[in-house]
Every structure is written in C-alpha cells, then in structure tokens.
CSV table of N, CA and C in Angstrom, one decimal:
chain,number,residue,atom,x,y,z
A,231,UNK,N,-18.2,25.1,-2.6
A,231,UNK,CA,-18.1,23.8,-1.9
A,231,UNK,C,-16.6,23.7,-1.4
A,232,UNK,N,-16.5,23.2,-0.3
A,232,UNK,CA,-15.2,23.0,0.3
A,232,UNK,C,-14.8,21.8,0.7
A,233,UNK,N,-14.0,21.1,0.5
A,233,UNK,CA,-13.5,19.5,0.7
A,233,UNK,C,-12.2,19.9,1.8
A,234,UNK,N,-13.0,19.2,3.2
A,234,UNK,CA,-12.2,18.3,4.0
A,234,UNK,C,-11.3,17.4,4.1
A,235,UNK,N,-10.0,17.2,4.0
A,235,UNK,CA,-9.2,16.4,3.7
A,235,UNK,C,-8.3,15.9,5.1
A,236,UNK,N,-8.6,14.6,5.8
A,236,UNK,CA,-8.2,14.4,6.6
A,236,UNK,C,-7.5,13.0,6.6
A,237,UNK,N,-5.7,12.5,7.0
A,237,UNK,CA,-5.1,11.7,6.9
A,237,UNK,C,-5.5,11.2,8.7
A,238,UNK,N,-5.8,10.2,8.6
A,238,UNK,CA,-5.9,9.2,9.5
A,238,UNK,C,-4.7,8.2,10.2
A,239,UNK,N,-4.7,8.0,11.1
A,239,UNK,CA,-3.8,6.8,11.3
A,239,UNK,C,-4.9,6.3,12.9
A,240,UNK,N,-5.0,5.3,12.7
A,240,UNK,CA,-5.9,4.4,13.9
A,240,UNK,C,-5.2,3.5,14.6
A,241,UNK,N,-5.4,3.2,15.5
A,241,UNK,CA,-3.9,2.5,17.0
A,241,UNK,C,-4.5,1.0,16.5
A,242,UNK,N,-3.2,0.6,16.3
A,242,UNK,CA,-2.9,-0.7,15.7
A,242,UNK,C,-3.8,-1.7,16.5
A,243,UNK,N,-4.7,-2.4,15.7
A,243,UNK,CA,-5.5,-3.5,16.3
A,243,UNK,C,-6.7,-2.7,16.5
A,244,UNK,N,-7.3,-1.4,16.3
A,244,UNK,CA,-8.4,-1.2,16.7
A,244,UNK,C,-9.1,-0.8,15.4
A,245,UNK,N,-8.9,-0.7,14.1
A,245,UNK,CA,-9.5,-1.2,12.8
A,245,UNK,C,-10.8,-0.8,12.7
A,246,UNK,N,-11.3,-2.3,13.4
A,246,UNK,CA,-12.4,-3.0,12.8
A,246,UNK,C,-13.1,-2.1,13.5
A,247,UNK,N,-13.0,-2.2,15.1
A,247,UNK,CA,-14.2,-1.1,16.1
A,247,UNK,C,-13.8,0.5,15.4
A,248,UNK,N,-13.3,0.7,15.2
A,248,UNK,CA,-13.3,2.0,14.3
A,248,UNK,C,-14.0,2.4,13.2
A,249,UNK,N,-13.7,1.2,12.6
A,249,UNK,CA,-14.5,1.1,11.4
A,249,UNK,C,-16.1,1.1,12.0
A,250,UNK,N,-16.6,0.4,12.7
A,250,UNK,CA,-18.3,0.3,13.4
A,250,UNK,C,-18.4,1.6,13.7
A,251,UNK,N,-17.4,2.2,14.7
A,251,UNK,CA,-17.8,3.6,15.4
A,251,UNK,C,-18.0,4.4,14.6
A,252,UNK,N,-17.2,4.0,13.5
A,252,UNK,CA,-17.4,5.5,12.3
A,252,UNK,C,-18.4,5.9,11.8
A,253,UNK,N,-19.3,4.2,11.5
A,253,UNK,CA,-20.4,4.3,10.5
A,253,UNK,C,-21.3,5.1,11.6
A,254,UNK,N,-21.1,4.6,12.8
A,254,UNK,CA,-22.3,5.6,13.8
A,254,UNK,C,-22.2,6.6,14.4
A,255,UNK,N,-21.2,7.1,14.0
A,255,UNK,CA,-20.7,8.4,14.2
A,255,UNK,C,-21.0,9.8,13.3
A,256,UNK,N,-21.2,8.8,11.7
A,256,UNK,CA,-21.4,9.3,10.5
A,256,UNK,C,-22.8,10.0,10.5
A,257,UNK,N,-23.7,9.4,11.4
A,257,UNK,CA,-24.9,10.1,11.8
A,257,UNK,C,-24.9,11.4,12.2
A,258,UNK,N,-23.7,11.5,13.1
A,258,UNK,CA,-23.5,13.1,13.6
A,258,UNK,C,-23.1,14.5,12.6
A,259,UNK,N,-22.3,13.9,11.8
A,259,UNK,CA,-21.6,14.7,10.8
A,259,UNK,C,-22.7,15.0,9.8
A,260,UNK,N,-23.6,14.3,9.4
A,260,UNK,CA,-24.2,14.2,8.3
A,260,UNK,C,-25.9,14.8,8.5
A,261,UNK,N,-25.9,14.9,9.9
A,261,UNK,CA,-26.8,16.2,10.5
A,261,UNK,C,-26.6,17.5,10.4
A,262,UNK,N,-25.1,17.7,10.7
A,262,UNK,CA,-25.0,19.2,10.8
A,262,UNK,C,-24.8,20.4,9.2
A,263,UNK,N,-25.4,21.5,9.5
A,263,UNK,CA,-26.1,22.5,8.5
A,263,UNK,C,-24.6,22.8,8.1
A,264,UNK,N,-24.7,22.7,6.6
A,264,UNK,CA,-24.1,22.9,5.5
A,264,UNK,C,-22.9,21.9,5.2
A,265,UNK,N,-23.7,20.6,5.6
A,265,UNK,CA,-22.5,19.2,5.4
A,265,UNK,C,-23.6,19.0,4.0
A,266,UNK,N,-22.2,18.1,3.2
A,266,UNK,CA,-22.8,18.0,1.6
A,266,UNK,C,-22.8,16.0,1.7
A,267,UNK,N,-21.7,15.7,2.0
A,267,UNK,CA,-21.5,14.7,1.8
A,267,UNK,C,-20.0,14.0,3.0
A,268,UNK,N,-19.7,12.7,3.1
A,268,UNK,CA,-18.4,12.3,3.6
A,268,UNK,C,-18.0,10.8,2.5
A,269,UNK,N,-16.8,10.4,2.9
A,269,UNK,CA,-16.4,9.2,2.7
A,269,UNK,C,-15.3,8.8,3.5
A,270,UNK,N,-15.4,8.1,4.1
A,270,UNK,CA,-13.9,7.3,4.7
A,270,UNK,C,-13.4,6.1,3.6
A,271,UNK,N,-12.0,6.6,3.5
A,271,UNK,CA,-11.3,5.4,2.3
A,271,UNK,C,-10.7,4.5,3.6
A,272,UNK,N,-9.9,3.7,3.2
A,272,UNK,CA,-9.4,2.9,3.8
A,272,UNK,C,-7.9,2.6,2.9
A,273,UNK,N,-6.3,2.7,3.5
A,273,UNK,CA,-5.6,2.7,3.0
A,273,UNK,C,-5.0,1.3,2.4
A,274,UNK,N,-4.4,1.2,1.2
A,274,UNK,CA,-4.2,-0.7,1.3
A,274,UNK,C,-2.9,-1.1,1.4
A,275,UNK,N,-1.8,0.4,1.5
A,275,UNK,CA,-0.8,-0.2,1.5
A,275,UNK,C,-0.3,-0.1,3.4
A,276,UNK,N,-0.6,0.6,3.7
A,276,UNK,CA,-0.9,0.9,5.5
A,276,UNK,C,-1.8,0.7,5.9
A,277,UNK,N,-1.5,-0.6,6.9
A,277,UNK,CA,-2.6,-0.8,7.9
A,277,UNK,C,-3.3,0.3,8.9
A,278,UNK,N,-4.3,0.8,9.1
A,278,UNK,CA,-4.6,1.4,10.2
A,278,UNK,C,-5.0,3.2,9.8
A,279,UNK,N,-4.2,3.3,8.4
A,279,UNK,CA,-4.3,4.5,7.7
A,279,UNK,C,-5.4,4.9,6.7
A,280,UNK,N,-6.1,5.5,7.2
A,280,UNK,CA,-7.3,6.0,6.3
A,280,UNK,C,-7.8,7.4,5.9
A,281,UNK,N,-8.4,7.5,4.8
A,281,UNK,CA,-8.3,9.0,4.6
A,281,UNK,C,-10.1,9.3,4.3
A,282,UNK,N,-10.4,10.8,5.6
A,282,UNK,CA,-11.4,11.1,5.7
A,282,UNK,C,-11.7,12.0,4.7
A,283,UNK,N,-12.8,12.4,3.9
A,283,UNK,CA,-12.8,13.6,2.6
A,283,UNK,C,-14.5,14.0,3.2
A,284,UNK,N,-14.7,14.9,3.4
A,284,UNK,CA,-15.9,15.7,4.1
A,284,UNK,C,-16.3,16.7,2.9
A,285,UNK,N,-17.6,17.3,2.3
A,285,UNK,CA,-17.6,18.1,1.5
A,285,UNK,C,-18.7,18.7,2.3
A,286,UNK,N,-18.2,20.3,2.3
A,286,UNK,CA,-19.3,21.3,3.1
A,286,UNK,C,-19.7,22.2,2.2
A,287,UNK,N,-20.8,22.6,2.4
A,287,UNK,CA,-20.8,24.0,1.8
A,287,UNK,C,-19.8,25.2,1.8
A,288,UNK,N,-19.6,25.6,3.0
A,288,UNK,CA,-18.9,26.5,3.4
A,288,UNK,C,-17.7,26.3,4.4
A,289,UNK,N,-16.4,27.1,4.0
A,289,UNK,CA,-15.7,26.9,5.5
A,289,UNK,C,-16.2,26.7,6.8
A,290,UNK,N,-16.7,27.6,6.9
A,290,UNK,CA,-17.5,27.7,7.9
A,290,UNK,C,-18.6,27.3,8.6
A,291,UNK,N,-19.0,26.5,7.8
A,291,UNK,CA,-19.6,25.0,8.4
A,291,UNK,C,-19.0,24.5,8.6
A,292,UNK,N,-18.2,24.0,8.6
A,292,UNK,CA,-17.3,23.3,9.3
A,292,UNK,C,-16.2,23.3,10.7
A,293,UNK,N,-16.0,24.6,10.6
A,293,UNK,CA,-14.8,25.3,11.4
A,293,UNK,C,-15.6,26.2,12.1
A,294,UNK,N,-16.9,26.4,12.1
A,294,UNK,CA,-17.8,27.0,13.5
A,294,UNK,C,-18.7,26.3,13.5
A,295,UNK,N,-19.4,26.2,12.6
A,295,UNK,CA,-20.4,25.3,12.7
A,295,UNK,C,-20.8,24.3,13.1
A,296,UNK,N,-19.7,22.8,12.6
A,296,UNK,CA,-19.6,21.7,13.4
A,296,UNK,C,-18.5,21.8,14.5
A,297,UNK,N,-17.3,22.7,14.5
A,297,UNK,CA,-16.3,22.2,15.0
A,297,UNK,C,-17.0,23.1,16.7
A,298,UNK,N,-17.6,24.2,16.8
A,298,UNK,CA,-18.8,24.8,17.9
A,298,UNK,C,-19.6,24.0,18.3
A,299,UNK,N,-19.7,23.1,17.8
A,299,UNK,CA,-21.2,22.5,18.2
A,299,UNK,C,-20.9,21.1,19.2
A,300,UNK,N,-22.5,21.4,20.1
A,300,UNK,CA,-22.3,20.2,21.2
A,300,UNK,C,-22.0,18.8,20.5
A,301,UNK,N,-22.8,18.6,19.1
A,301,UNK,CA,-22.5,17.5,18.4
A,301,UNK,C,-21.1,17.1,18.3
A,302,UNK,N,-20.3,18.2,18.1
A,302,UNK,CA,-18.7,17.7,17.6
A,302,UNK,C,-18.4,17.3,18.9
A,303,UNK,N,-19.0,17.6,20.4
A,303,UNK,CA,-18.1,17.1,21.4
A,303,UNK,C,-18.9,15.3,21.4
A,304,UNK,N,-19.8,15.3,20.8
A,304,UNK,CA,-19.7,13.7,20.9
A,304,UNK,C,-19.6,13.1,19.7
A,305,UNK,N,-18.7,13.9,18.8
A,305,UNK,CA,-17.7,13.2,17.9
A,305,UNK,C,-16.4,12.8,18.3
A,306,UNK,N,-16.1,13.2,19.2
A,306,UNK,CA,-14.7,13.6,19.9
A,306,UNK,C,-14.8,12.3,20.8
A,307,UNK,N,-15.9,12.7,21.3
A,307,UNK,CA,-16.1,11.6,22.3
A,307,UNK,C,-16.3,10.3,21.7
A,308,UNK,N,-16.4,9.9,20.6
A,308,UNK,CA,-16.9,8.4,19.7
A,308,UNK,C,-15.3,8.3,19.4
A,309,UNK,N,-14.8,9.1,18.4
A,309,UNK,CA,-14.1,9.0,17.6
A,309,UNK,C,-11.9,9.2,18.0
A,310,UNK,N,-12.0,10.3,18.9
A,310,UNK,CA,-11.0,11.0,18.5
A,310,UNK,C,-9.9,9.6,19.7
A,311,UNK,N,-9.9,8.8,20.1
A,311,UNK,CA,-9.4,8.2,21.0
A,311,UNK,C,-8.8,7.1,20.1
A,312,UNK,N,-9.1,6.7,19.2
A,312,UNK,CA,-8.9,5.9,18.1
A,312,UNK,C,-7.1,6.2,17.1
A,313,UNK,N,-7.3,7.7,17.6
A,313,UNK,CA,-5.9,8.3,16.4
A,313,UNK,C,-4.7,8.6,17.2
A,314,UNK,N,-3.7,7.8,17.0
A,314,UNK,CA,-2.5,8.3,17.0
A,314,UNK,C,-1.4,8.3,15.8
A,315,UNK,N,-1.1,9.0,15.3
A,315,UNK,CA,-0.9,11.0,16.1
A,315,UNK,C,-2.2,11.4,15.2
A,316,UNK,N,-2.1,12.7,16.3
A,316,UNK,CA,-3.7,13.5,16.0
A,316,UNK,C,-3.6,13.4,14.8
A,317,UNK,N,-5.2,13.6,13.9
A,317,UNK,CA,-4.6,14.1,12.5
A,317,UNK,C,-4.4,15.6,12.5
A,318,UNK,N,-4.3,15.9,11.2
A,318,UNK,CA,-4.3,17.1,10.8
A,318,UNK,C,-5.2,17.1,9.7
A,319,UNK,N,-6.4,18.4,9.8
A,319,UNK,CA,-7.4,18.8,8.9
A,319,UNK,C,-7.3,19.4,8.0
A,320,UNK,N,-7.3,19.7,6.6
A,320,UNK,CA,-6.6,20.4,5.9
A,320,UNK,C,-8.4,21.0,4.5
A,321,UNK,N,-8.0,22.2,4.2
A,321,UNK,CA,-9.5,21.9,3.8
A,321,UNK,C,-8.8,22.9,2.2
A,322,UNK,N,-9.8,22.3,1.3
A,322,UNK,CA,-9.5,22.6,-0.1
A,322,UNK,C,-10.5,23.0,-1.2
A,323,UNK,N,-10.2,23.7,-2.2
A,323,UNK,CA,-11.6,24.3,-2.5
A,323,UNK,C,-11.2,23.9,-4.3
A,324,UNK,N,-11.4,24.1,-5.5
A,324,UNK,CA,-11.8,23.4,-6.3
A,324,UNK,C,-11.6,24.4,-7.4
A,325,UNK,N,-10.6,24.3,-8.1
A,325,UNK,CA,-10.0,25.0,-9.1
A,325,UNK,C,-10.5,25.0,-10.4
A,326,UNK,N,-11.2,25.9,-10.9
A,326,UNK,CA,-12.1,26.3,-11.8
A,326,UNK,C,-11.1,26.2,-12.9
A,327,UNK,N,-12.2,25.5,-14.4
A,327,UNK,CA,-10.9,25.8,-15.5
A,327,UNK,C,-10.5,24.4,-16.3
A,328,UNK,N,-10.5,23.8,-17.3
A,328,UNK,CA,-10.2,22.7,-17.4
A,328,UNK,C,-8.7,22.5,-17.6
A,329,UNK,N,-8.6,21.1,-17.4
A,329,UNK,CA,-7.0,20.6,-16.9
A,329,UNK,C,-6.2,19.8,-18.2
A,330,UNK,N,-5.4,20.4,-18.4
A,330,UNK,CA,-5.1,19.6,-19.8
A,330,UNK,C,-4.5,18.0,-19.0
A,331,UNK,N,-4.4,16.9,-19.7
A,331,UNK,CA,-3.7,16.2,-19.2
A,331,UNK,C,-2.3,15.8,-20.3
C-alpha cells in the first residue's frame, strides 16, 4: 500500500466551493483501479491549507494509472484552479516493525 501525501493551499476566499468541488470530485479518484481509500483534512491553524492523504495499492496506480488517465484530466479540470502554489505530491510507503515510543 502506498499513501499519497499532498499539502494544499486553496486561494483565499474560495474554501467553501472547494470544499463542494472536492466532495464531487472525490467520485473521480475513487473510481480509478488500485485506489484504496482518500481523506481531505482541513488545517485549523491556516486558513485555506489542507492536507490530501490518498491510499493506493500500488505506485503505480497512481502515477500512470490515474495520473494517464482521461479521468485525471477532469480532475485538473474541477480541481487544480483552486491552488496556489501548486502542491507538491509526495508518496510514502509504511515501515514494517514495531515503534518503541
């Protein structure tokens, strides 16, 4: 399994319609082959900053799979007009082993 980890920042004042677009947006992502799950957080100490976490099966669902596909051009087209500055996608995989605390 591989976790998507994406910092957000959304152009001041546009929030709430972001927040709507997302949930219908969330349709798209949650179609495509070898998506596990998503969540959008919402930041509390920064307005407008939110953090996306995507869980795929594979890199590569993600990064050919959705990131290839006609779908992602009408993710782009819902979503990507919303962020300034771009984000950046960072993807992470899950360290076997228990953790002392």
């Amino acid at each position: 399994m591989i976790l998507e980890a994406v910092m957000l920042q959304v152009k001041k004042g546009m929030e709430v319609e972001y927040e709507e677009t997302f949930r219908e947006a969330s349709k798209i992502i949650s179609s495509m082959r070898g998506y596990i799950s998503h969540e959008l957080q919402r930041c509390l100490e920064v307005k407008g900053k939110y953090l996306l976490l995507v869980k795929w099966e594979t890199l590569e669902d993600h990064t050919v799979g959705f990131r290839q596909s006609t779908e992602y051009q009408e993710w782009k087209k819902q979503l990507h007009h919303f962020y300034d500055p771009f984000p950046t996608v960072e993807h992470f995989e899950r360290v076997e082993g228990r953790v002392e605390r």
